[in-house]
mmCIF file of C-alpha atoms and ligand atoms in Angstrom:
data_model
loop_
_atom_site.group_PDB
_atom_site.id
_atom_site.type_symbol
_atom_site.label_atom_id
_atom_site.label_comp_id
_atom_site.label_asym_id
_atom_site.label_seq_id
_atom_site.Cartn_x
_atom_site.Cartn_y
_atom_site.Cartn_z
ATOM 1 C CA MET A 1 0.000 0.000 0.000
ATOM 2 C CA THR A 2 1.270 3.509 -0.775
ATOM 3 C CA HIS A 3 2.132 5.911 2.037
ATOM 4 C CA SER A 4 -0.949 7.493 3.645
ATOM 5 C CA TYR A 5 -0.895 11.041 4.959
ATOM 6 C CA LEU A 6 -3.910 10.344 7.176
ATOM 7 C CA MET A 7 -3.367 10.072 10.928
ATOM 8 C CA PRO A 8 -3.872 6.415 11.862
ATOM 9 C CA THR A 9 -6.780 7.067 14.249
ATOM 10 C CA TYR A 10 -8.698 4.099 12.826
ATOM 11 C CA ASN A 11 -7.738 0.493 12.081
ATOM 12 C CA ARG A 12 -9.186 0.577 8.597
ATOM 13 C CA GLN A 13 -10.397 -2.614 6.937
ATOM 14 C CA PRO A 14 -8.836 -3.526 3.570
ATOM 15 C CA ILE A 15 -11.847 -2.440 1.522
ATOM 16 C CA THR A 16 -13.097 0.779 -0.077
ATOM 17 C CA PHE A 17 -16.648 1.472 -1.160
ATOM 18 C CA VAL A 18 -17.413 3.846 -3.975
ATOM 19 C CA ARG A 19 -21.203 3.746 -4.156
ATOM 20 C CA GLY A 20 -24.188 3.011 -1.946
ATOM 21 C CA GLU A 21 -27.887 2.423 -2.442
ATOM 22 C CA GLY A 22 -30.333 1.523 0.324
ATOM 23 C CA SER A 23 -28.881 -1.343 2.352
ATOM 24 C CA TRP A 24 -26.099 -2.015 -0.143
ATOM 25 C CA LEU A 25 -22.518 -0.819 -0.596
ATOM 26 C CA TYR A 26 -20.489 -1.373 -3.764
ATOM 27 C CA THR A 27 -16.755 -1.583 -4.411
ATOM 28 C CA GLN A 28 -15.071 -0.258 -7.575
ATOM 29 C CA ASP A 29 -15.547 -3.633 -9.314
ATOM 30 C CA ASN A 30 -19.277 -3.424 -8.458
ATOM 31 C CA THR A 31 -19.283 -6.182 -5.854
ATOM 32 C CA ALA A 32 -22.336 -5.682 -3.611
ATOM 33 C CA TYR A 33 -22.055 -5.875 0.194
ATOM 34 C CA LEU A 34 -25.072 -6.031 2.489
ATOM 35 C CA ASP A 35 -24.506 -3.219 4.982
ATOM 36 C CA ALA A 36 -25.690 -4.104 8.496
ATOM 37 C CA LEU A 37 -23.772 -1.205 10.047
ATOM 38 C CA THR A 38 -24.906 1.807 7.919
ATOM 39 C CA GLY A 39 -21.866 3.939 8.705
ATOM 40 C CA ILE A 40 -22.198 3.167 12.453
ATOM 41 C CA ALA A 41 -25.921 3.913 12.837
ATOM 42 C CA VAL A 42 -25.813 6.941 10.567
ATOM 43 C CA CYS A 43 -27.570 6.108 7.295
ATOM 44 C CA GLY A 44 -30.832 5.016 8.926
ATOM 45 C CA LEU A 45 -32.783 5.664 5.734
ATOM 46 C CA GLY A 46 -30.237 3.689 3.720
ATOM 47 C CA HIS A 47 -27.453 4.974 1.524
ATOM 48 C CA CYS A 48 -28.279 7.857 -0.823
ATOM 49 C CA HIS A 49 -31.997 7.981 -0.017
ATOM 50 C CA PRO A 50 -33.530 9.820 -3.005
ATOM 51 C CA LYS A 51 -35.324 12.440 -0.854
ATOM 52 C CA ILE A 52 -32.124 13.271 1.029
ATOM 53 C CA THR A 53 -30.040 13.367 -2.142
ATOM 54 C CA GLN A 54 -32.611 15.730 -3.643
ATOM 55 C CA ALA A 55 -32.519 17.976 -0.556
ATOM 56 C CA ILE A 56 -28.704 18.114 -0.645
ATOM 57 C CA THR A 57 -28.471 18.878 -4.340
ATOM 58 C CA GLU A 58 -31.247 21.471 -4.379
ATOM 59 C CA GLN A 59 -29.948 23.285 -1.320
ATOM 60 C CA ALA A 60 -26.313 23.089 -2.501
ATOM 61 C CA ALA A 61 -27.423 24.983 -5.590
ATOM 62 C CA ALA A 62 -29.444 27.554 -3.593
ATOM 63 C CA LEU A 63 -27.463 28.467 -0.439
ATOM 64 C CA VAL A 64 -24.950 26.477 1.595
ATOM 65 C CA HIS A 65 -23.815 28.743 4.422
ATOM 66 C CA THR A 66 -24.367 32.240 5.785
ATOM 67 C CA SER A 67 -23.415 31.801 9.501
ATOM 68 C CA ASN A 68 -25.659 32.179 12.510
ATOM 69 C CA LEU A 69 -25.376 35.963 12.363
ATOM 70 C CA TYR A 70 -28.476 35.875 10.129
ATOM 71 C CA GLY A 71 -31.849 34.203 10.077
ATOM 72 C CA ILE A 72 -31.842 30.676 8.580
ATOM 73 C CA GLN A 73 -35.271 29.515 7.407
ATOM 74 C CA TRP A 74 -34.347 25.850 7.175
ATOM 75 C CA GLN A 75 -32.840 25.910 10.667
ATOM 76 C CA GLU A 76 -36.141 27.293 12.028
ATOM 77 C CA ARG A 77 -38.087 24.591 10.202
ATOM 78 C CA ALA A 78 -35.741 21.792 11.277
ATOM 79 C CA GLY A 79 -35.696 23.098 14.872
ATOM 80 C CA THR A 80 -39.485 23.227 15.079
ATOM 81 C CA ALA A 81 -39.896 19.749 13.593
ATOM 82 C CA LEU A 82 -37.271 18.167 15.828
ATOM 83 C CA CYS A 83 -38.430 19.827 19.062
ATOM 84 C CA GLN A 84 -42.028 18.831 18.331
ATOM 85 C CA ALA A 85 -40.979 15.244 17.564
ATOM 86 C CA ALA A 86 -39.077 15.083 20.876
ATOM 87 C CA GLY A 87 -41.451 17.203 22.997
ATOM 88 C CA MET A 88 -38.657 19.678 23.757
ATOM 89 C CA ASP A 89 -38.651 23.497 23.952
ATOM 90 C CA SER A 90 -35.555 24.596 22.008
ATOM 91 C CA VAL A 91 -32.544 23.252 20.138
ATOM 92 C CA PHE A 92 -28.913 24.132 19.462
ATOM 93 C CA PHE A 93 -27.539 22.709 16.225
ATOM 94 C CA ALA A 94 -23.962 21.404 16.182
ATOM 95 C CA ASN A 95 -21.995 19.292 13.705
ATOM 96 C CA SER A 96 -21.480 15.955 15.465
ATOM 97 C CA GLY A 97 -22.521 13.831 18.410
ATOM 98 C CA ALA A 98 -19.556 14.901 20.509
ATOM 99 C CA GLU A 99 -20.397 18.566 19.959
ATOM 100 C CA ALA A 100 -24.031 17.979 20.878
ATOM 101 C CA ASN A 101 -22.906 16.306 24.124
ATOM 102 C CA GLU A 102 -20.327 19.018 24.766
ATOM 103 C CA ALA A 103 -23.208 21.513 24.630
ATOM 104 C CA ALA A 104 -25.228 19.358 27.061
ATOM 105 C CA LEU A 105 -22.336 19.126 29.524
ATOM 106 C CA LYS A 106 -21.746 22.872 29.326
ATOM 107 C CA LEU A 107 -25.460 23.405 30.024
ATOM 108 C CA ALA A 108 -25.163 21.188 33.109
ATOM 109 C CA ARG A 109 -22.264 23.302 34.380
ATOM 110 C CA LEU A 110 -24.168 26.502 33.727
ATOM 111 C CA TYR A 111 -27.205 25.137 35.552
ATOM 112 C CA ALA A 112 -25.064 24.313 38.591
ATOM 113 C CA HIS A 113 -23.227 27.633 38.370
ATOM 114 C CA ASN A 114 -26.547 29.480 38.448
ATOM 115 C CA LYS A 115 -27.396 27.605 41.657
ATOM 116 C CA GLY A 116 -24.126 28.780 43.217
ATOM 117 C CA TYR A 117 -22.290 25.437 43.077
ATOM 118 C CA SER A 118 -18.504 25.635 43.054
ATOM 119 C CA ARG A 119 -17.366 22.230 41.753
ATOM 120 C CA PRO A 120 -20.342 20.305 40.335
ATOM 121 C CA LYS A 121 -20.088 16.800 38.951
ATOM 122 C CA VAL A 122 -22.077 14.912 36.336
ATOM 123 C CA ILE A 123 -23.103 11.292 36.926
ATOM 124 C CA VAL A 124 -22.193 9.033 33.985
ATOM 125 C CA MET A 125 -22.316 5.282 33.411
ATOM 126 C CA GLN A 126 -19.807 2.482 33.172
ATOM 127 C CA HIS A 127 -19.312 1.417 29.503
ATOM 128 C CA SER A 128 -20.605 4.811 28.301
ATOM 129 C CA PHE A 129 -19.535 6.496 25.072
ATOM 130 C CA HIS A 130 -20.180 10.204 24.585
ATOM 131 C CA GLY A 131 -17.529 11.428 22.139
ATOM 132 C CA ARG A 132 -13.921 12.478 21.746
ATOM 133 C CA THR A 133 -13.711 16.144 22.760
ATOM 134 C CA LEU A 134 -11.909 16.588 26.068
ATOM 135 C CA LEU A 135 -15.089 16.963 28.107
ATOM 136 C CA THR A 136 -17.017 14.202 26.298
ATOM 137 C CA VAL A 137 -14.093 11.762 26.352
ATOM 138 C CA SER A 138 -13.874 12.419 30.098
ATOM 139 C CA ALA A 139 -17.535 11.391 30.304
ATOM 140 C CA THR A 140 -16.732 8.296 28.210
ATOM 141 C CA ALA A 141 -15.784 5.074 30.018
ATOM 142 C CA ASN A 142 -13.546 3.471 27.360
ATOM 143 C CA ALA A 143 -10.002 3.358 28.779
ATOM 144 C CA LYS A 144 -8.330 3.335 25.354
ATOM 145 C CA ALA A 145 -10.167 6.507 24.295
ATOM 146 C CA ARG A 146 -9.111 8.288 27.512
ATOM 147 C CA GLU A 147 -5.500 7.131 27.743
ATOM 148 C CA GLY A 148 -2.941 9.932 27.884
ATOM 149 C CA PHE A 149 -5.347 12.863 27.705
ATOM 150 C CA PHE A 150 -5.389 13.984 31.367
ATOM 151 C CA THR A 151 -9.152 13.531 31.331
ATOM 152 C CA LEU A 152 -11.270 15.676 33.642
ATOM 153 C CA ASP A 153 -12.071 12.854 36.033
ATOM 154 C CA ASP A 154 -12.963 15.092 38.971
ATOM 155 C CA ASP A 155 -15.915 16.380 36.979
ATOM 156 C CA PHE A 156 -17.658 13.010 36.755
ATOM 157 C CA ILE A 157 -18.938 10.201 38.977
ATOM 158 C CA ARG A 158 -19.296 6.847 37.240
ATOM 159 C CA VAL A 159 -21.927 4.283 38.263
ATOM 160 C CA PRO A 160 -22.893 0.869 36.814
ATOM 161 C CA PHE A 161 -25.388 1.124 33.912
ATOM 162 C CA GLY A 162 -28.893 0.182 35.049
ATOM 163 C CA ASP A 163 -28.065 0.366 38.776
ATOM 164 C CA ILE A 164 -30.593 2.749 40.308
ATOM 165 C CA ASP A 165 -29.313 2.075 43.854
ATOM 166 C CA ALA A 166 -25.845 3.286 42.892
ATOM 167 C CA ILE A 167 -27.407 6.573 41.742
ATOM 168 C CA LYS A 168 -29.410 6.810 44.977
ATOM 169 C CA GLN A 169 -26.172 6.412 46.933
ATOM 170 C CA VAL A 170 -24.693 9.398 45.106
ATOM 171 C CA ALA A 171 -27.869 11.354 45.886
ATOM 172 C CA ASN A 172 -27.429 10.547 49.584
ATOM 173 C CA SER A 173 -23.812 11.785 49.619
ATOM 174 C CA ASP A 174 -22.983 15.485 49.910
ATOM 175 C CA THR A 175 -21.398 15.707 46.436
ATOM 176 C CA GLN A 176 -22.686 18.615 44.339
ATOM 177 C CA ILE A 177 -24.335 17.047 41.290
ATOM 178 C CA ALA A 178 -25.319 19.086 38.251
ATOM 179 C CA ALA A 179 -26.797 16.376 36.048
ATOM 180 C CA ILE A 180 -26.877 12.772 34.982
ATOM 181 C CA LEU A 181 -25.959 11.788 31.409
ATOM 182 C CA LEU A 182 -26.635 8.384 29.905
ATOM 183 C CA GLU A 183 -27.462 6.533 26.695
ATOM 184 C CA PRO A 184 -30.903 4.832 26.811
ATOM 185 C CA ILE A 185 -29.207 1.802 25.180
ATOM 186 C CA GLN A 186 -25.413 1.773 25.198
ATOM 187 C CA GLY A 187 -24.034 1.273 21.682
ATOM 188 C CA GLU A 188 -20.233 1.390 21.664
ATOM 189 C CA GLY A 189 -20.094 -0.049 25.188
ATOM 190 C CA GLY A 190 -21.570 -3.420 24.146
ATOM 191 C CA LEU A 191 -25.178 -2.919 23.025
ATOM 192 C CA ASN A 192 -26.387 -2.847 26.630
ATOM 193 C CA ALA A 193 -30.082 -2.360 27.258
ATOM 194 C CA PRO A 194 -31.175 -1.846 30.890
ATOM 195 C CA THR A 195 -32.496 -5.140 32.282
ATOM 196 C CA GLN A 196 -35.519 -3.346 33.809
ATOM 197 C CA GLY A 197 -36.491 -2.017 30.367
ATOM 198 C CA PHE A 198 -37.072 1.629 29.605
ATOM 199 C CA ALA A 199 -38.971 2.174 32.891
ATOM 200 C CA TYR A 200 -35.438 2.615 34.292
ATOM 201 C CA LEU A 201 -35.471 6.061 32.696
ATOM 202 C CA GLU A 202 -38.585 7.011 34.664
ATOM 203 C CA GLN A 203 -36.832 6.043 37.921
ATOM 204 C CA ILE A 204 -33.852 8.191 36.946
ATOM 205 C CA GLN A 205 -36.108 11.117 36.107
ATOM 206 C CA GLN A 206 -37.719 10.866 39.519
ATOM 207 C CA LEU A 207 -34.304 11.009 41.223
ATOM 208 C CA CYS A 208 -33.315 13.975 39.056
ATOM 209 C CA ASP A 209 -36.518 15.808 39.962
ATOM 210 C CA GLU A 210 -36.102 15.079 43.680
ATOM 211 C CA ASN A 211 -32.503 16.336 43.663
ATOM 212 C CA ASP A 212 -32.802 19.101 41.066
ATOM 213 C CA TRP A 213 -30.302 17.461 38.687
ATOM 214 C CA LEU A 214 -30.654 17.845 34.932
ATOM 215 C CA PHE A 215 -31.775 14.571 33.357
ATOM 216 C CA MET A 216 -29.744 14.352 30.138
ATOM 217 C CA LEU A 217 -30.055 11.606 27.525
ATOM 218 C CA ASP A 218 -27.466 10.929 24.845
ATOM 219 C CA GLU A 219 -29.576 9.787 21.891
ATOM 220 C CA VAL A 220 -26.770 10.278 19.392
ATOM 221 C CA GLN A 221 -27.078 6.627 18.382
ATOM 222 C CA THR A 222 -30.563 5.686 19.617
ATOM 223 C CA GLY A 223 -32.378 8.703 18.122
ATOM 224 C CA ASN A 224 -34.041 9.331 14.756
ATOM 225 C CA GLY A 225 -36.046 6.113 14.641
ATOM 226 C CA ARG A 226 -33.173 3.710 15.349
ATOM 227 C CA THR A 227 -35.025 1.823 18.141
ATOM 228 C CA GLY A 228 -38.457 1.984 16.487
ATOM 229 C CA LYS A 229 -39.548 5.269 18.143
ATOM 230 C CA TYR A 230 -38.334 8.715 17.132
ATOM 231 C CA PHE A 231 -36.301 8.811 20.351
ATOM 232 C CA ALA A 232 -35.656 5.801 22.578
ATOM 233 C CA PHE A 233 -36.943 7.559 25.718
ATOM 234 C CA GLN A 234 -40.366 7.598 24.020
ATOM 235 C CA HIS A 235 -40.650 3.875 24.815
ATOM 236 C CA SER A 236 -41.177 5.103 28.408
ATOM 237 C CA ASN A 237 -43.074 7.911 30.144
ATOM 238 C CA ALA A 238 -39.806 9.653 31.013
ATOM 239 C CA LYS A 239 -39.276 13.262 29.923
ATOM 240 C CA PRO A 240 -35.640 14.313 29.868
ATOM 241 C CA ASP A 241 -34.506 17.907 30.427
ATOM 242 C CA VAL A 242 -31.818 17.597 27.764
ATOM 243 C CA VAL A 243 -31.649 15.285 24.714
ATOM 244 C CA THR A 244 -28.715 15.138 22.329
ATOM 245 C CA THR A 245 -28.688 13.481 18.946
ATOM 246 C CA ALA A 246 -26.594 13.184 15.757
ATOM 247 C CA LYS A 247 -25.808 10.179 13.496
ATOM 248 C CA GLY A 248 -29.203 9.386 11.869
ATOM 249 C CA LEU A 249 -30.184 13.059 12.158
ATOM 250 C CA GLY A 250 -28.493 13.833 8.833
ATOM 251 C CA ASN A 251 -28.433 10.336 7.264
ATOM 252 C CA GLY A 252 -24.708 10.857 6.563
ATOM 253 C CA PHE A 253 -24.608 14.625 6.457
ATOM 254 C CA PRO A 254 -22.599 15.767 9.527
ATOM 255 C CA VAL A 255 -24.923 17.422 12.023
ATOM 256 C CA GLY A 256 -25.778 17.182 15.729
ATOM 257 C CA ALA A 257 -28.404 18.679 18.005
ATOM 258 C CA CYS A 258 -28.822 19.431 21.701
ATOM 259 C CA MET A 259 -32.448 19.948 22.752
ATOM 260 C CA VAL A 260 -33.676 21.284 26.073
ATOM 261 C CA ARG A 261 -36.931 21.556 27.963
ATOM 262 C CA GLY A 262 -38.326 23.244 31.068
ATOM 263 C CA ARG A 263 -35.635 24.140 33.614
ATOM 264 C CA ALA A 264 -32.864 23.524 31.044
ATOM 265 C CA ASN A 265 -34.445 25.940 28.565
ATOM 266 C CA GLY A 266 -33.031 29.455 28.306
ATOM 267 C CA LEU A 267 -29.649 28.707 29.921
ATOM 268 C CA PHE A 268 -27.568 29.578 26.849
ATOM 269 C CA GLY A 269 -27.764 33.198 25.704
ATOM 270 C CA ALA A 270 -26.060 35.167 22.932
ATOM 271 C CA GLY A 271 -22.320 34.601 23.169
ATOM 272 C CA SER A 272 -22.436 31.788 25.739
ATOM 273 C CA HIS A 273 -22.275 29.029 23.130
ATOM 274 C CA GLY A 274 -22.044 28.815 19.367
ATOM 275 C CA SER A 275 -20.723 27.167 16.225
ATOM 276 C CA THR A 276 -19.765 28.716 12.891
ATOM 277 C CA TYR A 277 -21.265 25.818 10.968
ATOM 278 C CA GLY A 278 -24.019 24.638 13.336
ATOM 279 C CA GLY A 279 -27.326 24.463 11.474
ATOM 280 C CA THR A 280 -26.263 25.788 8.074
ATOM 281 C CA PRO A 281 -29.036 26.090 5.481
ATOM 282 C CA LEU A 282 -27.690 22.903 3.871
ATOM 283 C CA ALA A 283 -27.409 20.854 7.082
ATOM 284 C CA SER A 284 -30.788 22.070 8.331
ATOM 285 C CA ARG A 285 -32.558 21.228 5.113
ATOM 286 C CA VAL A 286 -31.146 17.717 5.341
ATOM 287 C CA VAL A 287 -32.352 17.417 8.952
ATOM 288 C CA TYR A 288 -35.803 18.568 7.899
ATOM 289 C CA SER A 289 -35.891 16.092 5.015
ATOM 290 C CA VAL A 290 -34.901 13.194 7.282
ATOM 291 C CA TYR A 291 -37.659 14.282 9.668
ATOM 292 C CA GLU A 292 -40.192 14.368 6.819
ATOM 293 C CA VAL A 293 -39.341 10.804 5.780
ATOM 294 C CA LEU A 294 -39.442 9.513 9.362
ATOM 295 C CA ALA A 295 -42.702 11.306 10.174
ATOM 296 C CA ASN A 296 -44.530 10.429 6.956
ATOM 297 C CA SER A 297 -43.621 6.806 6.320
ATOM 298 C CA ASP A 298 -43.670 3.476 8.114
ATOM 299 C CA VAL A 299 -39.883 3.172 8.493
ATOM 300 C CA MET A 300 -40.003 3.211 12.310
ATOM 301 C CA GLU A 301 -42.638 0.443 12.370
ATOM 302 C CA ASN A 302 -40.498 -1.413 9.856
ATOM 303 C CA ALA A 303 -37.472 -1.031 12.153
ATOM 304 C CA THR A 304 -39.479 -2.620 14.979
ATOM 305 C CA THR A 305 -40.802 -5.518 12.877
ATOM 306 C CA GLU A 306 -37.578 -6.311 11.053
ATOM 307 C CA GLY A 307 -35.495 -5.856 14.198
ATOM 308 C CA GLU A 308 -37.627 -8.428 16.009
ATOM 309 C CA PHE A 309 -37.395 -10.775 13.044
ATOM 310 C CA ILE A 310 -33.589 -10.554 12.896
ATOM 311 C CA ARG A 311 -33.116 -10.940 16.662
ATOM 312 C CA GLN A 312 -35.443 -13.917 16.848
ATOM 313 C CA ALA A 313 -34.072 -15.639 13.740
ATOM 314 C CA MET A 314 -30.462 -15.271 14.892
ATOM 315 C CA ALA A 315 -31.232 -16.634 18.366
ATOM 316 C CA ASP A 316 -33.140 -19.573 16.799
ATOM 317 C CA ASN A 317 -30.462 -20.342 14.204
ATOM 318 C CA LEU A 318 -27.650 -20.377 16.752
ATOM 319 C CA ALA A 319 -29.505 -21.823 19.737
ATOM 320 C CA GLN A 320 -27.120 -24.812 19.802
ATOM 321 C CA TYR A 321 -24.267 -22.476 20.799
ATOM 322 C CA GLY A 322 -26.278 -20.651 23.490
ATOM 323 C CA VAL A 323 -26.360 -17.471 21.417
ATOM 324 C CA SER A 324 -28.869 -14.841 22.548
ATOM 325 C CA SER A 325 -29.925 -11.504 21.133
ATOM 326 C CA ARG A 326 -30.850 -8.135 22.581
ATOM 327 C CA GLY A 327 -31.686 -4.566 21.640
ATOM 328 C CA HIS A 328 -34.634 -2.669 20.208
ATOM 329 C CA GLY A 329 -35.642 -1.983 16.619
ATOM 330 C CA MET A 330 -32.585 -1.651 14.434
ATOM 331 C CA MET A 331 -30.126 -1.547 17.321
ATOM 332 C CA ILE A 332 -29.356 -5.219 17.624
ATOM 333 C CA GLY A 333 -26.812 -7.185 19.640
ATOM 334 C CA ILE A 334 -26.182 -10.864 18.894
ATOM 335 C CA VAL A 335 -24.449 -12.146 21.997
ATOM 336 C CA LEU A 336 -21.948 -14.925 21.297
ATOM 337 C CA PRO A 337 -20.458 -17.031 24.111
ATOM 338 C CA SER A 338 -17.954 -14.892 26.037
ATOM 339 C CA ASP A 339 -15.185 -17.504 25.707
ATOM 340 C CA TRP A 340 -15.233 -17.351 21.880
ATOM 341 C CA ASP A 341 -12.435 -15.547 20.070
ATOM 342 C CA CYS A 342 -14.458 -13.320 17.726
ATOM 343 C CA SER A 343 -11.526 -11.267 16.426
ATOM 344 C CA SER A 344 -11.832 -12.657 12.876
ATOM 345 C CA LEU A 345 -15.641 -12.528 12.589
ATOM 346 C CA VAL A 346 -15.814 -9.100 10.910
ATOM 347 C CA ASP A 347 -13.315 -10.311 8.258
ATOM 348 C CA ILE A 348 -15.120 -13.621 7.706
ATOM 349 C CA ALA A 349 -18.476 -11.855 7.323
ATOM 350 C CA ARG A 350 -17.018 -9.303 4.898
ATOM 351 C CA ASP A 351 -14.825 -11.572 2.771
ATOM 352 C CA GLU A 352 -16.861 -14.774 2.743
ATOM 353 C CA GLN A 353 -20.418 -13.491 3.122
ATOM 354 C CA LYS A 354 -20.209 -9.933 1.707
ATOM 355 C CA LEU A 355 -21.805 -8.714 4.913
ATOM 356 C CA ILE A 356 -20.724 -5.608 6.845
ATOM 357 C CA ILE A 357 -20.962 -5.950 10.640
ATOM 358 C CA ASN A 358 -19.190 -4.822 13.780
ATOM 359 C CA VAL A 359 -18.232 -6.572 17.028
ATOM 360 C CA VAL A 360 -18.316 -4.692 20.348
ATOM 361 C CA GLY A 361 -17.321 -5.741 23.834
ATOM 362 C CA GLY A 362 -15.299 -8.667 22.412
ATOM 363 C CA HIS A 363 -18.217 -10.993 21.677
ATOM 364 C CA VAL A 364 -21.356 -8.996 20.808
ATOM 365 C CA VAL A 365 -22.142 -8.672 17.087
ATOM 366 C CA ARG A 366 -23.540 -5.188 16.659
ATOM 367 C CA LEU A 367 -26.062 -4.833 13.859
ATOM 368 C CA LEU A 368 -27.309 -1.361 12.896
ATOM 369 C CA PRO A 369 -29.109 -1.985 9.597
ATOM 370 C CA ALA A 370 -31.108 0.581 7.671
ATOM 371 C CA LEU A 371 -34.532 1.198 9.239
ATOM 372 C CA ASN A 372 -36.185 0.555 5.878
ATOM 373 C CA ILE A 373 -34.525 -2.796 5.214
ATOM 374 C CA THR A 374 -36.839 -5.175 3.339
ATOM 375 C CA ARG A 375 -37.835 -8.618 4.620
ATOM 376 C CA ALA A 376 -35.850 -10.225 1.784
ATOM 377 C CA GLU A 377 -32.766 -8.265 2.883
ATOM 378 C CA SER A 378 -33.342 -9.177 6.552
ATOM 379 C CA GLU A 379 -33.479 -12.837 5.521
ATOM 380 C CA GLN A 380 -30.215 -12.448 3.633
ATOM 381 C CA LEU A 381 -28.652 -10.703 6.625
ATOM 382 C CA VAL A 382 -29.668 -13.571 8.910
ATOM 383 C CA ALA A 383 -28.454 -16.237 6.453
ATOM 384 C CA ARG A 384 -25.112 -14.511 5.848
ATOM 385 C CA LEU A 385 -24.446 -13.806 9.525
ATOM 386 C CA THR A 386 -25.424 -17.337 10.539
ATOM 387 C CA ALA A 387 -23.002 -18.718 7.929
ATOM 388 C CA ALA A 388 -20.232 -16.360 9.083
ATOM 389 C CA ILE A 389 -20.687 -17.446 12.702
ATOM 390 C CA HIS A 390 -20.628 -21.130 11.693
ATOM 391 C CA GLY A 391 -17.454 -20.270 9.747
ATOM 392 C CA LEU A 392 -15.902 -18.671 12.830
ATOM 393 C CA LYS A 393 -16.847 -21.678 14.924
ATOM 394 C CA SER A 394 -15.321 -24.174 12.487
ATOM 395 C CA GLN A 395 -12.141 -22.066 12.272
ATOM 396 C CA THR A 396 -11.679 -22.038 16.036
ATOM 397 C CA ASN A 397 -12.602 -25.707 16.591
HETATM 398 C C1 LIG B 1 -23.933 7.452 22.153
HETATM 399 C C2 LIG B 1 -22.912 8.245 21.402
HETATM 400 N N1 LIG B 1 -22.640 9.493 21.795
HETATM 401 C C3 LIG B 1 -21.749 10.263 21.143
HETATM 402 C C4 LIG B 1 -21.042 9.790 20.074
HETATM 403 C C5 LIG B 1 -20.053 10.663 19.365
HETATM 404 O O1 LIG B 1 -20.582 11.077 18.150
HETATM 405 P P1 LIG B 1 -19.615 11.692 17.010
HETATM 406 O O2 LIG B 1 -18.693 10.608 16.592
HETATM 407 O O3 LIG B 1 -20.555 12.154 15.942
HETATM 408 O O4 LIG B 1 -18.881 12.835 17.642
HETATM 409 C C6 LIG B 1 -21.285 8.475 19.624
HETATM 410 C C7 LIG B 1 -20.535 7.921 18.487
HETATM 411 O O5 LIG B 1 -20.419 6.744 18.297
HETATM 412 C C8 LIG B 1 -22.239 7.694 20.305
HETATM 413 O O6 LIG B 1 -22.516 6.450 19.931
#
């Protein structure tokens, strides 16, 4: 391979795609790969969805950027649509998930500052992932992501995911807490769904209300229909004060959003936060177009139905190995036995089955297919993944 000038921040796989359509990716020689990862939960409507392509091309020809010094019609439209979909009061548009979470964490500090706190902390979870800026990587649990960066550990308290008693213990201590930040289902950390179901979020909200902490949900990965609802918290009766999202929000166009409600509304004023690019006419039109597709089609129902089908079929096909499945909608974890060496599974799936997957936590196959996958494609996904796992098993026998 020729010398690359790119910083080696990723272990790239030996493959390059040049075209995408729906659930499929194509290499230069036109080999088709079934994409069960969709750019890590980004292209929820599939690659190059015609409505999104149309929005990008039309807006690119009309107006790309003016800055937030001026009114932006599409940002108003996208903001209204998104806040109404989430039941939130206002939104700040950023360019990525990390930036959306950075905004949320700054809001938490401001909230505590306004109460006269001197050194507030934010409660975060074990196995969490919130981004790579200094503040968000400090909120992230992954040791590799944090190593060497003098992370701001004094600003966070980490508790086990799903452990309400651990949060109660923090509430009973005299630590000054500004907020709690968590993912409704943890993605990078191993596709972990709380064992109590989404009612867990209601218990957390109650604790936040009792203690006047901001209840902040990172829906960067779970938002925009991924779990079968617009936002994952909508599976429960919980109402967060702050919701962040990104990934599926732009279906591949880089954009993020931090939404607030009630006591978290009105904290940022002119000059206290900002972004040159946040919510450009182009980005906002894409956000609005994604919203229109999600709101006016059955893709979220499809995500629920096909997600259930894939989870069930995989667990049935691999029952002899004790394989189980978890997740919601199109956020699927296929849990292989923890003593299996799964390090070659991604390669086997790609090279032998032309299937794009990911493995997290050492032994959990993470599937993040397009929300609008067809039943025929789901069946192919199941058949290819089953064959790849049999292949892995025979290799390691
Ligand atoms: C839950 C969650 N939060 C935040 C991020 C960071 O998003 P980005 O890579 O767009 O900065 C990710 C990315 O994987 C994520 O899954």
